[in-house]
GROMACS .gro file of C-alpha atoms in nm:
model
  168
    1MET     CA    1   0.009  -0.005   0.001
    2SER     CA    2   0.156   0.340  -0.104
    3VAL     CA    3   0.099   0.640   0.104
    4GLU     CA    4   0.141   0.981  -0.055
    5HIS     CA    5   0.285   1.253   0.140
    6GLU     CA    6   0.187   1.604   0.127
    7ASP     CA    7   0.440   1.869   0.027
    8GLN     CA    8   0.554   1.999   0.372
    9THR     CA    9   0.675   2.334   0.224
   10ALA     CA   10   0.324   2.396   0.138
   11GLN     CA   11   0.234   2.390   0.504
   12MET     CA   12   0.501   2.601   0.629
   13PRO     CA   13   0.405   2.957   0.725
   14ASP     CA   14   0.518   3.262   0.542
   15PHE     CA   15   0.744   3.470   0.760
   16GLY     CA   16   0.825   3.692   0.494
   17GLY     CA   17   0.636   3.987   0.617
   18ARG     CA   18   0.730   3.947   0.969
   19LYS     CA   19   0.970   4.214   1.103
   20PHE     CA   20   1.201   4.260   1.396
   21LEU     CA   21   1.229   4.602   1.513
   22ALA     CA   22   1.585   4.740   1.632
   23VAL     CA   23   1.633   5.087   1.749
   24LEU     CA   24   1.968   5.263   1.663
   25ASP     CA   25   2.085   5.515   1.920
   26GLY     CA   26   2.474   5.518   1.881
   27THR     CA   27   2.520   5.304   2.166
   28GLU     CA   28   2.735   4.995   2.181
   29GLU     CA   29   2.436   4.781   2.288
   30CYS     CA   30   2.220   4.889   1.976
   31TRP     CA   31   2.451   4.705   1.743
   32VAL     CA   32   2.426   4.396   1.948
   33ALA     CA   33   2.035   4.422   1.898
   34VAL     CA   34   2.073   4.481   1.533
   35THR     CA   35   2.332   4.184   1.489
   36PHE     CA   36   2.055   3.961   1.696
   37ALA     CA   37   1.782   4.053   1.480
   38ALA     CA   38   1.973   4.002   1.152
   39TYR     CA   39   2.090   3.655   1.256
   40ARG     CA   40   1.741   3.582   1.377
   41MET     CA   41   1.579   3.703   1.045
   42LYS     CA   42   1.859   3.499   0.854
   43ARG     CA   43   1.750   3.194   1.022
   44THR     CA   44   1.376   3.242   1.023
   45GLY     CA   45   1.310   3.477   0.743
   46GLY     CA   46   1.162   3.828   0.780
   47ILE     CA   47   1.282   4.200   0.766
   48VAL     CA   48   1.502   4.394   1.014
   49LYS     CA   49   1.323   4.724   1.073
   50LEU     CA   50   1.562   4.982   1.155
   51LEU     CA   51   1.447   5.299   1.368
   52VAL     CA   52   1.652   5.606   1.460
   53VAL     CA   53   1.457   5.863   1.660
   54ILE     CA   54   1.567   6.215   1.695
   55GLU     CA   55   1.473   6.359   2.010
   56PRO     CA   56   1.334   6.719   1.999
   57ASP     CA   57   1.558   6.839   2.284
   58ASP     CA   58   1.861   6.770   2.036
   59PHE     CA   59   1.798   7.093   1.841
   60GLN     CA   60   1.537   7.314   2.016
   61HIS     CA   61   1.763   7.505   2.248
   62TRP     CA   62   1.900   7.717   1.996
   63ILE     CA   63   1.644   7.895   1.781
   64GLY     CA   64   1.885   8.043   1.527
   65VAL     CA   65   2.054   7.706   1.447
   66GLU     CA   66   1.762   7.487   1.482
   67ASP     CA   67   1.772   7.389   1.080
   68VAL     CA   68   2.135   7.323   1.101
   69MET     CA   69   2.120   7.098   1.403
   70ARG     CA   70   1.813   6.914   1.271
   71ALA     CA   71   2.026   6.851   0.944
   72GLU     CA   72   2.313   6.730   1.157
   73ALA     CA   73   2.092   6.486   1.347
   74TYR     CA   74   1.951   6.330   1.027
   75GLU     CA   75   2.282   6.316   0.894
   76GLN     CA   76   2.384   6.113   1.194
   77ALA     CA   77   2.075   5.900   1.185
   78ASN     CA   78   2.149   5.821   0.833
   79GLN     CA   79   2.499   5.727   0.917
   80TRP     CA   80   2.393   5.468   1.177
   81LEU     CA   81   2.137   5.332   0.924
   82ASP     CA   82   2.405   5.297   0.665
   83GLU     CA   83   2.628   5.128   0.906
   84ALA     CA   84   2.354   4.892   1.030
   85GLU     CA   85   2.269   4.798   0.664
   86ALA     CA   86   2.629   4.714   0.595
   87LEU     CA   87   2.655   4.491   0.912
   88ILE     CA   88   2.325   4.307   0.814
   89ALA     CA   89   2.461   4.258   0.446
   90LYS     CA   90   2.767   4.102   0.598
   91ILE     CA   91   2.539   3.842   0.799
   92GLY     CA   92   2.315   3.755   0.498
   93ASN     CA   93   2.068   3.856   0.214
   94ILE     CA   94   1.832   3.999   0.474
   95GLU     CA   95   1.565   4.260   0.376
   96VAL     CA   96   1.598   4.610   0.569
   97GLU     CA   97   1.370   4.872   0.639
   98ARG     CA   98   1.475   5.208   0.759
   99GLU     CA   99   1.290   5.479   0.933
  100ILE     CA  100   1.393   5.805   1.108
  101ARG     CA  101   1.143   5.979   1.335
  102GLU     CA  102   1.143   6.289   1.546
  103GLY     CA  103   0.995   6.263   1.887
  104ARG     CA  104   1.044   6.098   2.222
  105THR     CA  105   1.202   5.757   2.164
  106ALA     CA  106   0.953   5.543   2.366
  107ASP     CA  107   0.663   5.712   2.203
  108GLU     CA  108   0.780   5.674   1.863
  109ILE     CA  109   0.858   5.318   1.914
  110GLU     CA  110   0.493   5.250   2.063
  111ASP     CA  111   0.349   5.444   1.749
  112LEU     CA  112   0.571   5.269   1.476
  113ILE     CA  113   0.439   4.926   1.638
  114GLY     CA  114   0.082   5.035   1.633
  115GLU     CA  115   0.098   5.146   1.270
  116ASP     CA  116   0.332   4.855   1.134
  117LYS     CA  117   0.137   4.520   1.214
  118ASN     CA  118   0.421   4.320   1.083
  119ILE     CA  119   0.639   4.414   1.357
  120SER     CA  120   0.641   4.108   1.583
  121ILE     CA  121   0.913   4.165   1.804
  122LEU     CA  122   1.116   4.455   1.942
  123VAL     CA  123   1.469   4.375   1.980
  124LEU     CA  124   1.686   4.564   2.255
  125ALA     CA  125   2.014   4.499   2.400
  126SER     CA  126   2.108   4.568   2.774
  127SER     CA  127   2.358   4.787   2.872
  128THR     CA  128   2.724   4.698   2.880
  129SER     CA  129   2.776   4.907   3.196
  130THR     CA  130   2.686   4.823   3.555
  131ASP     CA  131   2.453   5.104   3.599
  132GLY     CA  132   2.152   4.920   3.484
  133PRO     CA  133   2.003   4.799   3.178
  134GLY     CA  134   2.017   5.108   2.979
  135PRO     CA  135   1.793   5.414   2.929
  136LEU     CA  136   1.574   5.274   2.664
  137VAL     CA  137   1.512   4.944   2.813
  138SER     CA  138   1.440   5.114   3.163
  139THR     CA  139   1.199   5.348   2.984
  140LEU     CA  140   1.019   5.091   2.808
  141ALA     CA  141   0.982   4.881   3.109
  142SER     CA  142   0.884   5.163   3.324
  143ARG     CA  143   0.581   5.193   3.103
  144GLY     CA  144   0.446   4.866   3.220
  145ALA     CA  145   0.398   4.505   3.085
  146ASN     CA  146   0.079   4.595   2.866
  147ALA     CA  147   0.241   4.920   2.690
  148LEU     CA  148   0.353   4.723   2.367
  149PRO     CA  149   0.144   4.471   2.216
  150ILE     CA  150   0.433   4.273   2.121
  151PRO     CA  151   0.717   4.068   2.267
  152VAL     CA  152   1.043   4.248   2.363
  153ALA     CA  153   1.370   4.051   2.332
  154ILE     CA  154   1.652   4.175   2.549
  155VAL     CA  155   1.967   4.041   2.434
  156PRO     CA  156   2.263   4.080   2.683
  157GLY     CA  157   2.468   4.381   2.552
  158ILE     CA  158   2.797   4.170   2.610
  159LEU     CA  159   2.737   3.911   2.367
  160THR     CA  160   2.989   3.844   2.071
  161GLU     CA  161   2.875   3.810   1.746
  162SER     CA  162   2.976   3.435   1.751
  163GLN     CA  163   2.751   3.387   2.055
  164ILE     CA  164   2.473   3.585   1.894
  165ALA     CA  165   2.479   3.366   1.579
  166GLU     CA  166   2.464   3.040   1.808
  167LEU     CA  167   2.161   3.201   2.004
  168ALA     CA  168   1.969   3.338   1.699
   0.00000   0.00000   0.00000
């Protein structure tokens, strides 16, 4: 008696639209978060969404030079995004989306997650210092467990790339 097997690939879920969100802020740990998100998406499929938030305090103190300071902030944001894309490209052929927003970082993260329903996990990395988990992790944690409708993965900021590759 012959039994036909269904094509197992037809039953696999399509993760192509799934996104892991990583926030770039220039800290050492943000690169750990980007690296983890990239290795995870390489392994499981999906998109790494990169976000840079420009805080309004960065350029509202000096009325006469506000435009220059805003342009410099956008230049820095694009530099971080370029560096993150280059890092991700070295890991594999992983789709990347870039976004720059102005506002309070935690608010902009919440807004983006509310707007983009394909974002399934926010990836953060803890601070490498002994002063605590880091400002972004602390701020989001202080908002309570129900502030974000998705899981938050907090990766230890001290992990090496090879350790991240093993974990992801």
